[in-house]
mmCIF file of C-alpha atoms in Angstrom:
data_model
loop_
_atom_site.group_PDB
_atom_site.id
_atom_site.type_symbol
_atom_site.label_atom_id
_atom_site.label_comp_id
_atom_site.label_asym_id
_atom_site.label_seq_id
_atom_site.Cartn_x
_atom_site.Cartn_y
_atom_site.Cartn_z
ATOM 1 C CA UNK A 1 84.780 89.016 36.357
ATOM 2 C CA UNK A 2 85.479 92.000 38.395
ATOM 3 C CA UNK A 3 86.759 91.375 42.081
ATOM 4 C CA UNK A 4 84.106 93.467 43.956
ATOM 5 C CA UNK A 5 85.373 94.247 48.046
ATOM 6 C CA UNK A 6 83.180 95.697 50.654
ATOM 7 C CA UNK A 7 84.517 96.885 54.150
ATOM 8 C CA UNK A 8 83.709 93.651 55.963
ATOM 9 C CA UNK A 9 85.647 91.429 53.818
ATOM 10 C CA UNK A 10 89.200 90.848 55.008
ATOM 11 C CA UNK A 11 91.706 92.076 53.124
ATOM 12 C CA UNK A 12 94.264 89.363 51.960
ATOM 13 C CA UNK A 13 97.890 89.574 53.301
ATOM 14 C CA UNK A 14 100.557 91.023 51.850
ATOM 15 C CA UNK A 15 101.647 87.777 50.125
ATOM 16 C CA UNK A 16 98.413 86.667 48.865
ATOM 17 C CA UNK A 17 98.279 86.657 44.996
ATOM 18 C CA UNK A 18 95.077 88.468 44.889
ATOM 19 C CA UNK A 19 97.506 91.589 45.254
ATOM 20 C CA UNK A 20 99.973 90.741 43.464
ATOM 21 C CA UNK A 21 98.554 90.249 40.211
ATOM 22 C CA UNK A 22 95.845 93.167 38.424
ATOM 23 C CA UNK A 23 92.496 91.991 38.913
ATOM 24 C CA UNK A 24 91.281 91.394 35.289
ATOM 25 C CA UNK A 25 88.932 93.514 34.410
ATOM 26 C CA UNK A 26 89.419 96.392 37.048
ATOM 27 C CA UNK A 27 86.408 97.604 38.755
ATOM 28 C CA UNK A 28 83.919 99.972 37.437
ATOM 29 C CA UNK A 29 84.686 104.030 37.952
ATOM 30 C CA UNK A 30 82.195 104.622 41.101
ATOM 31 C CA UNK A 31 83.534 101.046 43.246
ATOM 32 C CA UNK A 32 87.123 102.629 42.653
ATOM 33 C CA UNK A 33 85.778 106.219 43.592
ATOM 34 C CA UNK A 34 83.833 104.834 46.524
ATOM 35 C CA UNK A 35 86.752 103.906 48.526
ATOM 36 C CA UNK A 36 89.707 105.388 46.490
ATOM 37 C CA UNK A 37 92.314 105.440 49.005
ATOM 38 C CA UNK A 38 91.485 101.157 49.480
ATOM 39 C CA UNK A 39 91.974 100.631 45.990
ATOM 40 C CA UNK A 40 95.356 103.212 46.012
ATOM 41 C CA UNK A 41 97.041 101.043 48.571
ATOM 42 C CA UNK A 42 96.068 97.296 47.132
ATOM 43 C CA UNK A 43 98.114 98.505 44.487
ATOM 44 C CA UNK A 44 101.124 99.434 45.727
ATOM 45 C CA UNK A 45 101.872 95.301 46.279
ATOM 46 C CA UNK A 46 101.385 95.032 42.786
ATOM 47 C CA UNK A 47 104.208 92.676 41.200
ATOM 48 C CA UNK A 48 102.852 91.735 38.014
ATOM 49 C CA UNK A 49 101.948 93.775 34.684
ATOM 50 C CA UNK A 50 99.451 90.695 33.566
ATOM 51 C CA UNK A 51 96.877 88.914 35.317
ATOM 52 C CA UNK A 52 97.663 85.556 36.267
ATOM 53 C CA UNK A 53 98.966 82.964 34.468
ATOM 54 C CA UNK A 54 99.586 85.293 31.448
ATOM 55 C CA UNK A 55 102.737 85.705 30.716
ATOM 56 C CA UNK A 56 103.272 88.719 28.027
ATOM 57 C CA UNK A 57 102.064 91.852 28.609
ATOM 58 C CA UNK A 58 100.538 93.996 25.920
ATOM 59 C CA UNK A 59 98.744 97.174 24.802
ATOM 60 C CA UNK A 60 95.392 96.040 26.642
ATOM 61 C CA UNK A 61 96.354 95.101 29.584
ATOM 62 C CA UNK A 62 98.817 98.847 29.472
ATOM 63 C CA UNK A 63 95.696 100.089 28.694
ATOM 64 C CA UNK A 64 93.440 98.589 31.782
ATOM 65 C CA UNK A 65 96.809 99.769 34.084
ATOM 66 C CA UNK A 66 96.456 103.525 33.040
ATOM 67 C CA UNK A 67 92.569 103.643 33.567
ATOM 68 C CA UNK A 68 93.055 102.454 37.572
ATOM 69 C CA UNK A 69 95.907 104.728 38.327
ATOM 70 C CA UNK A 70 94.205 107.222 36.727
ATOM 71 C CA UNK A 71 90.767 106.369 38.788
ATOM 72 C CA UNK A 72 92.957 106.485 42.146
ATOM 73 C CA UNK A 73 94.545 109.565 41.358
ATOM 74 C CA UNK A 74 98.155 108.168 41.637
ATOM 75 C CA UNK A 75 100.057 110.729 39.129
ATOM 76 C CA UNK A 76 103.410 109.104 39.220
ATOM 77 C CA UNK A 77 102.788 105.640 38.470
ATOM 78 C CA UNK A 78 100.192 106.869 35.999
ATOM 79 C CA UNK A 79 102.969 108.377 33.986
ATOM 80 C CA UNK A 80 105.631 105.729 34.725
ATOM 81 C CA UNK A 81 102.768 103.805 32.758
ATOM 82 C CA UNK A 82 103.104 106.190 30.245
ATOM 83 C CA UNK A 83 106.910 105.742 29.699
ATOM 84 C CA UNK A 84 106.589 102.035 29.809
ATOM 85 C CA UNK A 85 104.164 102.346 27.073
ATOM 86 C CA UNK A 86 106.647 104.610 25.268
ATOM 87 C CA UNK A 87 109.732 102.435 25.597
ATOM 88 C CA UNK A 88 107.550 98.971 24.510
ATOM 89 C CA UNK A 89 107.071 100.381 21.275
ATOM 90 C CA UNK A 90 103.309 99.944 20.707
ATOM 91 C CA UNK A 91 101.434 101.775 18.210
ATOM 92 C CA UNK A 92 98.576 103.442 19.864
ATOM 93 C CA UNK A 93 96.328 102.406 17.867
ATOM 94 C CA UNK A 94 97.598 99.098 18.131
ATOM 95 C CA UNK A 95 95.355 98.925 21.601
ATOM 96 C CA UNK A 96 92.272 96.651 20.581
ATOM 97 C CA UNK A 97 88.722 97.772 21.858
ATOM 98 C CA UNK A 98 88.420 96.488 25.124
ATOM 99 C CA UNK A 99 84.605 95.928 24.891
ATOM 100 C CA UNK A 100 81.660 97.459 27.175
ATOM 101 C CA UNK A 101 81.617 94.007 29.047
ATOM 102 C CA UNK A 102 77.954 95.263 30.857
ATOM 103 C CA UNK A 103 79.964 98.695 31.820
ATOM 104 C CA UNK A 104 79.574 101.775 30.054
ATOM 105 C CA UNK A 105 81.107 103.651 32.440
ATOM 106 C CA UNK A 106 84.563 102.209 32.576
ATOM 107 C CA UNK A 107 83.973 101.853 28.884
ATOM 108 C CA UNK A 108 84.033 105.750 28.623
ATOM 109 C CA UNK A 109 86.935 106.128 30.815
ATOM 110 C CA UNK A 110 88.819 103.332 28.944
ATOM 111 C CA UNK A 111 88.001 104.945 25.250
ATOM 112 C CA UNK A 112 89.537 108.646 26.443
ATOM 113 C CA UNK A 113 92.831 107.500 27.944
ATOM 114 C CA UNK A 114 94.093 106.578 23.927
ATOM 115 C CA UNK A 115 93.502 110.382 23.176
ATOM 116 C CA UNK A 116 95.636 111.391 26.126
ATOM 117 C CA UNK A 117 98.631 108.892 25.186
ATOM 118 C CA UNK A 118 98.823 109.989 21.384
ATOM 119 C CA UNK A 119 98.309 113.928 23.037
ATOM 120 C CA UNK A 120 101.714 112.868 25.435
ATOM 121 C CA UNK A 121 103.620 110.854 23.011
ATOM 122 C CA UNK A 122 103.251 113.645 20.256
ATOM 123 C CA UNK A 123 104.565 116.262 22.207
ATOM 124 C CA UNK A 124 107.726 114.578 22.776
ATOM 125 C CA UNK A 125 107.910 113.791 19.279
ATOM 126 C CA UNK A 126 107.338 117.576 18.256
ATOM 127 C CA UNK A 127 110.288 117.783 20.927
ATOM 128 C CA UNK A 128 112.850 116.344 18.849
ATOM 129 C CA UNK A 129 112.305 113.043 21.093
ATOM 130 C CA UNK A 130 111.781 109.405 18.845
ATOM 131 C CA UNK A 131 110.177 105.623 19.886
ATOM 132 C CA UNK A 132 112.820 104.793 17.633
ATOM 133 C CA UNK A 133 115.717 105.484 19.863
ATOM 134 C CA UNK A 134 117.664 102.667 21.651
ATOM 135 C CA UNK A 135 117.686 104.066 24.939
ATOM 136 C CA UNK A 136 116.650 107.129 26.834
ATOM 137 C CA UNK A 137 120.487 108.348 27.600
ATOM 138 C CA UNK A 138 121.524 109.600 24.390
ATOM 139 C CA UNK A 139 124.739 111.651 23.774
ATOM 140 C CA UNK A 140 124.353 115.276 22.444
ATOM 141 C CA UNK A 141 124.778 114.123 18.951
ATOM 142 C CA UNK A 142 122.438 111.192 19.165
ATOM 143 C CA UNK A 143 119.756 113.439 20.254
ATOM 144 C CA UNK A 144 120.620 115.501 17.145
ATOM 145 C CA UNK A 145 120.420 112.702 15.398
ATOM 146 C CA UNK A 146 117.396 111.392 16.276
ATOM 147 C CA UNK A 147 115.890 114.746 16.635
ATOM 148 C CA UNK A 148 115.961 115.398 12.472
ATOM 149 C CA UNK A 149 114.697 112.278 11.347
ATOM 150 C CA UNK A 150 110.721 111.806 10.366
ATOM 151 C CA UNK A 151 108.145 112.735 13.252
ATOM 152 C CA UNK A 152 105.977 109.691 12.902
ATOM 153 C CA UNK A 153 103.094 110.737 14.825
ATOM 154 C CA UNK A 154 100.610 107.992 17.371
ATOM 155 C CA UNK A 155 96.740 107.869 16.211
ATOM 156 C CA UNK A 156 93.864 106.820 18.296
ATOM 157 C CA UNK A 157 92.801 103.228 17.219
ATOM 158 C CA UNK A 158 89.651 103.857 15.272
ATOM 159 C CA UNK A 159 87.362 102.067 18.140
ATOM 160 C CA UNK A 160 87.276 104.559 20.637
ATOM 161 C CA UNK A 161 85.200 106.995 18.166
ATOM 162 C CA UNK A 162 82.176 104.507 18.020
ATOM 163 C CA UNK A 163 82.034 104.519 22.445
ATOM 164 C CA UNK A 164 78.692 106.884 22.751
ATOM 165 C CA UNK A 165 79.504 109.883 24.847
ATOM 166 C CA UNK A 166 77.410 108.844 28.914
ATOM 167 C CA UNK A 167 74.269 110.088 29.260
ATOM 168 C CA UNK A 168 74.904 111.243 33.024
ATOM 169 C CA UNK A 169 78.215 112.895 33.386
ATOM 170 C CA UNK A 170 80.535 111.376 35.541
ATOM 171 C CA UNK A 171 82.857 113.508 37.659
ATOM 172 C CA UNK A 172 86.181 112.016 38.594
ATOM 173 C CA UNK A 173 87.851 113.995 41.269
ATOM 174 C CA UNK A 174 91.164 115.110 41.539
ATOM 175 C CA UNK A 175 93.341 115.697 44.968
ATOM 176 C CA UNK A 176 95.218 118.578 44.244
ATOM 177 C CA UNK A 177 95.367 120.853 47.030
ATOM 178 C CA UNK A 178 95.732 123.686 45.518
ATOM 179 C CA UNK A 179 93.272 123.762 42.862
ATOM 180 C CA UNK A 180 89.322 123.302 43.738
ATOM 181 C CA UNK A 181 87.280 120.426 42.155
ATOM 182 C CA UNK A 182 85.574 121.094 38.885
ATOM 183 C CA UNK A 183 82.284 121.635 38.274
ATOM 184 C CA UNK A 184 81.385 121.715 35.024
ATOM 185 C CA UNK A 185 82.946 120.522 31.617
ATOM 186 C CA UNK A 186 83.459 123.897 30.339
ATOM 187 C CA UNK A 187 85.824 125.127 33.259
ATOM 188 C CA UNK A 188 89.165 125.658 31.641
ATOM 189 C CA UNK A 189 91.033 123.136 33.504
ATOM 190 C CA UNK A 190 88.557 120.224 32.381
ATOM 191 C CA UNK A 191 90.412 117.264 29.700
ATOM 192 C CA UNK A 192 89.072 117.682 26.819
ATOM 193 C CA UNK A 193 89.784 114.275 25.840
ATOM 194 C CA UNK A 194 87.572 112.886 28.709
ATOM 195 C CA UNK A 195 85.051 115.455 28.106
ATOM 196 C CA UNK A 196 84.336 113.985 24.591
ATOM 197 C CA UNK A 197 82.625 111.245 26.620
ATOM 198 C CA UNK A 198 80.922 113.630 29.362
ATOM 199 C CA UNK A 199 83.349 112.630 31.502
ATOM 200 C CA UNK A 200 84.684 115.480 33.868
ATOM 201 C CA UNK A 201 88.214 115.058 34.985
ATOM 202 C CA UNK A 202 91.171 117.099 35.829
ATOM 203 C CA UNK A 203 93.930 117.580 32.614
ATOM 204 C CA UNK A 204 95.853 115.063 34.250
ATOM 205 C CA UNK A 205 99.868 115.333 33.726
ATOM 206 C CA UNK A 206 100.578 113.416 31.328
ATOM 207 C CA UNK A 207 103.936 114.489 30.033
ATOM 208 C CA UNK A 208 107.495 112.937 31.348
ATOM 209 C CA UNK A 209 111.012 113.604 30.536
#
């Protein structure tokens, strides 16, 4: 179950295990978008991939990871998720259907963020870049190397075409300064893949070197 905080609970120190371990499952969209800002900086003491006493880590719990950075708004770890994704080696469609667990909301949000993963790791595949490769620092003639053998393209595990679109839209906001907050799924800067679920977001960056 969830860990649900409200402003008169204390906040556990820095060394309590409550922070540093991912609550398991995360909270639903609106509790993180209530108080964005108090779920942004529990975070940052975050030591461990996993929840408690799990050892492993895997596509699903990668997968939880990318759907809270992405509800705080926290670009860079969201894409240093990304490469850590990348570098483990996991088929995208190897990420299992997380279930509705009594939330259709984070539900939604959970079945776009495949889409945006196979949309990042195919464009540095059409860039000559491979999962294959042994490391990221490749001489010049490694990268030519790599660069002509087959592009084998990610796919979205077959699960997240079965979660129903919402029926109210729900707007997750973005904090760029420079750009104003959407306002309808047809402005030009709304993801597509979160607007298959009538979900309006931001394109969020999701491409790394």
């Amino acid at each position: 179950m969830a860990h649900i905080f409200h402003p008169n609970v204390a906040v556990p120190s820095v060394d309590s295990e409550d922070l540093r371990f991912p609550n398991w499952p995360p909270p639903n969209p609106r509790e993180i978008l209530s108080r964005r800002e108090f779920y942004r900086d529990r975070m940052k003491y975050r030591k461990y991939r996993a929840p408690m006493r799990v050892f492993e880590d895997s596509p699903l719990y990668a997968l939880y990871r990318l759907y809270e950075w992405i509800m705080v708004d926290h670009t860079v770890n969201m894409r240093n998720e990304l490469e850590l994704f990348w570098w483990n080696r996991w088929p995208v469609s190897s990420i299992p259907d997380p279930g509705e667990n009594g939330d259709a909301e984070r539900y939604a949000v959970l079945a776009c963020i495949p889409a945006l993963i196979v949309t990042s790791f195919n464009e540095r595949i059409n860039q000559g870049l491979r999962r294959e490769e042994p490391h990221s620092i490749l001489s010049a003639e490694e990268q030519r190397y790599w660069a002509a053998t087959p592009k084998n393209y990610e796919m979205e595990p077959s699960w997240t075409e079965s979660v129903a679109p919402l029926e109210s839209t729900l707007h997750i906001p973005h904090s760029q300064p420079w750009s104003p907050q959407l306002t309808t799924l047809d402005d030009p800067e709304a993801s597509p893949e979160f607007k298959k679920k009538n979900i309006l977001a931001i394109k969020p960056h999701i491409h790394f070197i």
